[in-house]
Amino acid sequence: AQSVTQLDSQVPVFEEAPVELRCNYSSSVSVYLFWYVQYPNQGLQLLLKYLSGSTLVKGINGFEAEFNKSQTSFHLRKPSVHISDTAEYFCAVSGVWGGKLIFGQGTELSVKP
Amino acid sequence: GAGVSQSPRYKVAKRGQDVALRCDPISGHVSLFWYQQALGQGPEFLTYFQNEAQLDKSGLPSDRFFAERPEGSVSTLKIQRTQQEDSAVYLCASSPVEPPDTQYFGPGTRLTVL
């Protein structure tokens, strides 16, 4: 079984500042890792994913994340945020055999002018 | 191309009523998933189809919940005798490959049970 912990429920940050949203996971098997973003009253949009290969993955809207197997982490980063990045961000994991996603509780990113 | 679509987007039901929620996956996608997202929470898995076969229904919270995908494309999630605790957003996702890796989500159906 897998589990995901998002260490911060809310992250306030000023526009153009860097941000890191933290995600740790637990699993007894190899995993796929994902970050999704959810804007109000919308579904989940895929930001980026780690399936295999390079541990540094780049996604849409300038976001990137690094898979750290020894620390079982998959933190999301952006060097300079915009007001439009204000949203809920979810980290998720699945086993490499596929199947259901296990989500964290979400981190609310609030970008202030 | 068209993404995953869900209908209705909003549904209000009186306690005890039956509801049916529809999901149209991306054309050609083999795998289809249903998730339940309570207010302020992350989505939680309900059930999973590979084509028309329901391979995992371990997340369905009670026997009032039933899902089907009879022709391997459109899926319907049915909730019988709705209760207030069923109020949530129901998300559908599809994946083009089997076993599934990346899942693409629809906009969700917000169900409110009064």
Coordinates of C-alpha atoms in Angstrom, one line a residue:
Chain A
A1 CA 0.0 0.0 0.0
Q2 CA 1.1 3.6 -0.6
S3 CA 0.5 6.8 1.3
V4 CA 1.3 10.5 0.5
T5 CA 1.9 13.3 2.9
Q6 CA 1.9 16.9 1.8
L7 CA 3.7 18.7 4.6
D8 CA 2.0 22.1 4.2
S9 CA -1.7 22.7 4.0
Q10 CA -1.3 26.4 3.0
V11 CA 1.6 28.2 1.4
P12 CA 1.3 32.0 1.1
V13 CA 3.9 33.7 -1.1
F14 CA 4.5 37.0 -2.8
E15 CA 4.4 37.3 -6.6
E16 CA 7.7 36.6 -8.3
A17 CA 9.1 34.8 -5.3
P18 CA 10.2 31.2 -5.4
V19 CA 8.1 28.5 -4.0
E20 CA 8.5 24.8 -2.9
L21 CA 5.6 22.5 -2.1
R22 CA 6.6 19.5 -0.2
C23 CA 5.5 15.9 -0.8
N24 CA 6.7 12.7 0.9
Y25 CA 5.4 9.2 0.1
S26 CA 5.5 5.8 1.5
S27 CA 5.5 2.6 -0.5
S28 CA 6.8 -1.0 -0.4
V29 CA 7.1 -1.1 -4.2
S30 CA 8.4 1.1 -7.0
V31 CA 6.1 4.0 -7.8
Y32 CA 5.0 6.6 -10.3
L33 CA 4.7 10.1 -8.9
F34 CA 2.5 13.0 -10.1
W35 CA 1.6 16.6 -9.3
Y36 CA -1.8 17.9 -10.2
V37 CA -3.3 21.4 -9.9
Q38 CA -6.9 22.2 -9.2
Y39 CA -8.4 25.6 -9.9
P40 CA -11.7 26.4 -8.2
N41 CA -14.7 24.4 -9.5
Q42 CA -12.5 22.6 -12.0
G43 CA -11.1 19.1 -12.3
L44 CA -7.4 18.1 -11.9
Q45 CA -4.8 19.2 -14.4
L46 CA -1.6 17.3 -14.7
L47 CA 1.4 19.5 -14.0
L48 CA 4.2 16.9 -14.3
K49 CA 5.0 13.2 -13.7
Y50 CA 7.8 10.9 -12.8
L51 CA 7.6 7.5 -14.4
S52 CA 11.3 6.6 -14.9
G53 CA 14.6 8.0 -16.1
S54 CA 15.9 11.4 -15.0
T55 CA 14.9 12.3 -11.4
L56 CA 14.4 16.0 -12.3
V57 CA 11.2 16.4 -14.2
K58 CA 9.9 19.6 -15.8
G59 CA 6.2 20.3 -16.3
I60 CA 3.9 23.0 -17.5
N61 CA 3.8 26.6 -16.4
G62 CA 7.4 26.6 -15.3
F63 CA 7.1 24.0 -12.5
E64 CA 9.6 21.2 -11.9
A65 CA 10.0 18.5 -9.3
E66 CA 12.8 16.2 -8.2
F67 CA 12.3 12.5 -7.3
N68 CA 14.5 11.6 -4.3
K69 CA 14.2 7.9 -3.7
S70 CA 16.4 7.8 -0.6
Q71 CA 14.2 10.5 1.1
T72 CA 11.0 9.3 -0.5
S73 CA 10.2 12.8 -1.6
F74 CA 8.9 14.5 -4.7
H75 CA 8.9 18.2 -4.0
L76 CA 7.5 20.7 -6.4
R77 CA 9.3 24.0 -7.2
K78 CA 8.9 27.1 -9.2
P79 CA 11.5 29.9 -9.3
S80 CA 9.1 32.8 -9.7
V81 CA 5.4 32.5 -9.1
H82 CA 2.5 34.5 -10.7
I83 CA -0.9 35.5 -9.3
S84 CA -2.4 32.9 -11.7
D85 CA -0.6 30.1 -9.9
T86 CA -3.0 30.5 -7.0
A87 CA -4.7 27.1 -6.7
E88 CA -4.8 23.8 -4.9
Y89 CA -1.9 21.4 -5.6
F90 CA -2.1 17.7 -5.1
C91 CA 0.8 15.1 -5.0
A92 CA -0.2 11.6 -6.0
V93 CA 1.4 8.2 -6.2
S94 CA 0.6 4.9 -7.9
G95 CA 2.4 1.6 -8.1
V96 CA 4.3 0.9 -11.3
W97 CA 1.9 -1.8 -12.2
G98 CA -0.7 0.9 -12.6
G99 CA -4.0 1.3 -11.0
K100 CA -5.4 3.8 -8.6
L101 CA -3.8 7.1 -7.6
I102 CA -3.3 7.8 -3.9
F103 CA -3.5 11.5 -3.2
G104 CA -2.2 13.8 -0.5
Q105 CA -4.4 16.2 1.3
G106 CA -3.5 19.1 -0.9
T107 CA -1.5 22.3 -0.5
E108 CA -3.3 25.6 -1.1
L109 CA -0.9 28.0 -2.8
S110 CA -1.8 31.6 -2.4
V111 CA 0.2 34.2 -4.4
K112 CA -0.2 37.7 -3.2
P113 CA 0.7 40.9 -5.2
Chain B
G1 CA -8.9 16.9 -29.0
A2 CA -11.7 16.6 -26.5
G3 CA -10.9 15.8 -22.9
V4 CA -12.8 13.8 -20.3
S5 CA -16.3 15.1 -20.0
Q6 CA -18.8 14.6 -17.1
S7 CA -22.4 15.3 -16.7
P8 CA -24.2 16.8 -15.0
R9 CA -21.7 19.3 -13.6
Y10 CA -23.9 20.0 -10.6
K11 CA -26.6 17.8 -9.0
V12 CA -28.8 18.5 -6.1
A13 CA -30.7 15.5 -4.6
K14 CA -33.0 15.0 -1.7
R15 CA -31.9 12.4 0.8
G16 CA -33.1 9.0 -0.3
Q17 CA -33.2 9.8 -4.1
D18 CA -31.2 7.8 -6.6
V19 CA -28.7 9.6 -8.8
A20 CA -26.7 8.7 -11.9
L21 CA -23.5 10.5 -12.9
R22 CA -22.0 10.1 -16.4
C23 CA -18.4 10.1 -17.6
D24 CA -17.2 10.2 -21.2
P25 CA -13.5 9.4 -21.3
I26 CA -11.1 10.5 -24.0
S27 CA -11.7 8.5 -27.1
G28 CA -9.7 5.2 -27.2
H29 CA -8.7 5.3 -23.6
V30 CA -8.7 1.8 -22.1
S31 CA -8.7 2.6 -18.4
L32 CA -11.3 4.5 -16.5
F33 CA -11.4 5.5 -12.9
W34 CA -13.9 7.1 -10.5
Y35 CA -12.8 9.2 -7.5
Q36 CA -14.7 11.0 -4.7
Q37 CA -13.4 14.3 -3.4
A38 CA -14.9 15.6 -0.2
L39 CA -14.7 19.3 0.6
G40 CA -11.1 20.3 1.4
Q41 CA -9.7 16.8 0.9
G42 CA -7.7 15.0 -1.8
P43 CA -9.6 12.7 -4.2
E44 CA -10.2 9.1 -3.0
F45 CA -10.4 6.1 -5.3
L46 CA -13.7 4.5 -5.8
T47 CA -13.4 2.0 -8.7
Y48 CA -11.5 1.2 -11.9
F49 CA -12.4 -0.3 -15.3
Q50 CA -10.2 -1.8 -18.0
N51 CA -12.5 -1.6 -21.0
E52 CA -15.8 -3.0 -19.8
A53 CA -14.3 -5.1 -17.0
Q54 CA -14.5 -3.7 -13.5
L55 CA -11.1 -4.7 -12.1
D56 CA -11.2 -3.0 -8.7
K57 CA -14.2 -1.7 -6.8
S58 CA -12.5 -1.8 -3.4
G59 CA -13.1 2.0 -2.8
L60 CA -16.9 2.0 -3.2
P61 CA -18.1 3.0 0.3
S62 CA -21.2 0.9 0.4
D63 CA -23.5 -1.3 -1.6
R64 CA -25.5 1.8 -2.5
F65 CA -22.7 2.7 -4.9
F66 CA -22.6 1.0 -8.3
A67 CA -20.6 1.7 -11.5
E68 CA -20.8 0.3 -14.9
R69 CA -19.1 0.7 -18.3
P70 CA -21.0 -1.8 -20.5
E71 CA -19.4 -1.0 -23.9
G72 CA -16.0 -0.1 -22.7
S73 CA -16.4 3.7 -23.3
V74 CA -19.0 5.7 -21.4
S75 CA -19.3 5.0 -17.7
T76 CA -22.1 5.7 -15.2
L77 CA -21.7 5.9 -11.4
K78 CA -25.0 5.3 -9.7
I79 CA -25.8 6.1 -6.1
Q80 CA -29.0 4.7 -4.6
R81 CA -30.8 6.2 -1.6
T82 CA -28.4 9.1 -1.3
Q83 CA -27.3 10.3 2.1
Q84 CA -25.9 13.6 3.2
E85 CA -22.4 12.1 3.6
D86 CA -22.5 11.3 -0.2
S87 CA -22.2 15.1 -0.8
A88 CA -18.9 15.5 -2.7
V89 CA -17.3 16.1 -6.1
Y90 CA -17.1 12.9 -8.1
L91 CA -14.2 12.9 -10.5
C92 CA -13.7 10.6 -13.5
A93 CA -10.3 10.0 -15.1
S94 CA -9.1 7.9 -18.1
S95 CA -5.8 6.6 -19.2
P96 CA -4.7 5.5 -22.7
V97 CA -2.6 2.5 -21.7
E98 CA -2.9 -0.7 -19.7
P99 CA -1.6 -0.9 -17.1
P100 CA -2.5 2.7 -16.7
D101 CA 0.2 5.3 -15.9
T102 CA -1.0 8.9 -16.4
Q103 CA -4.6 9.7 -15.7
Y104 CA -6.5 12.6 -17.2
F105 CA -9.3 14.0 -15.2
G106 CA -12.7 15.4 -16.1
P107 CA -14.2 18.6 -14.5
G108 CA -16.2 16.6 -12.0
T109 CA -19.8 16.4 -10.8
R110 CA -20.6 18.3 -7.6
L111 CA -23.3 16.3 -5.8
T112 CA -25.2 18.0 -2.9
V113 CA -27.6 15.9 -0.9
L114 CA -30.1 17.9 1.1

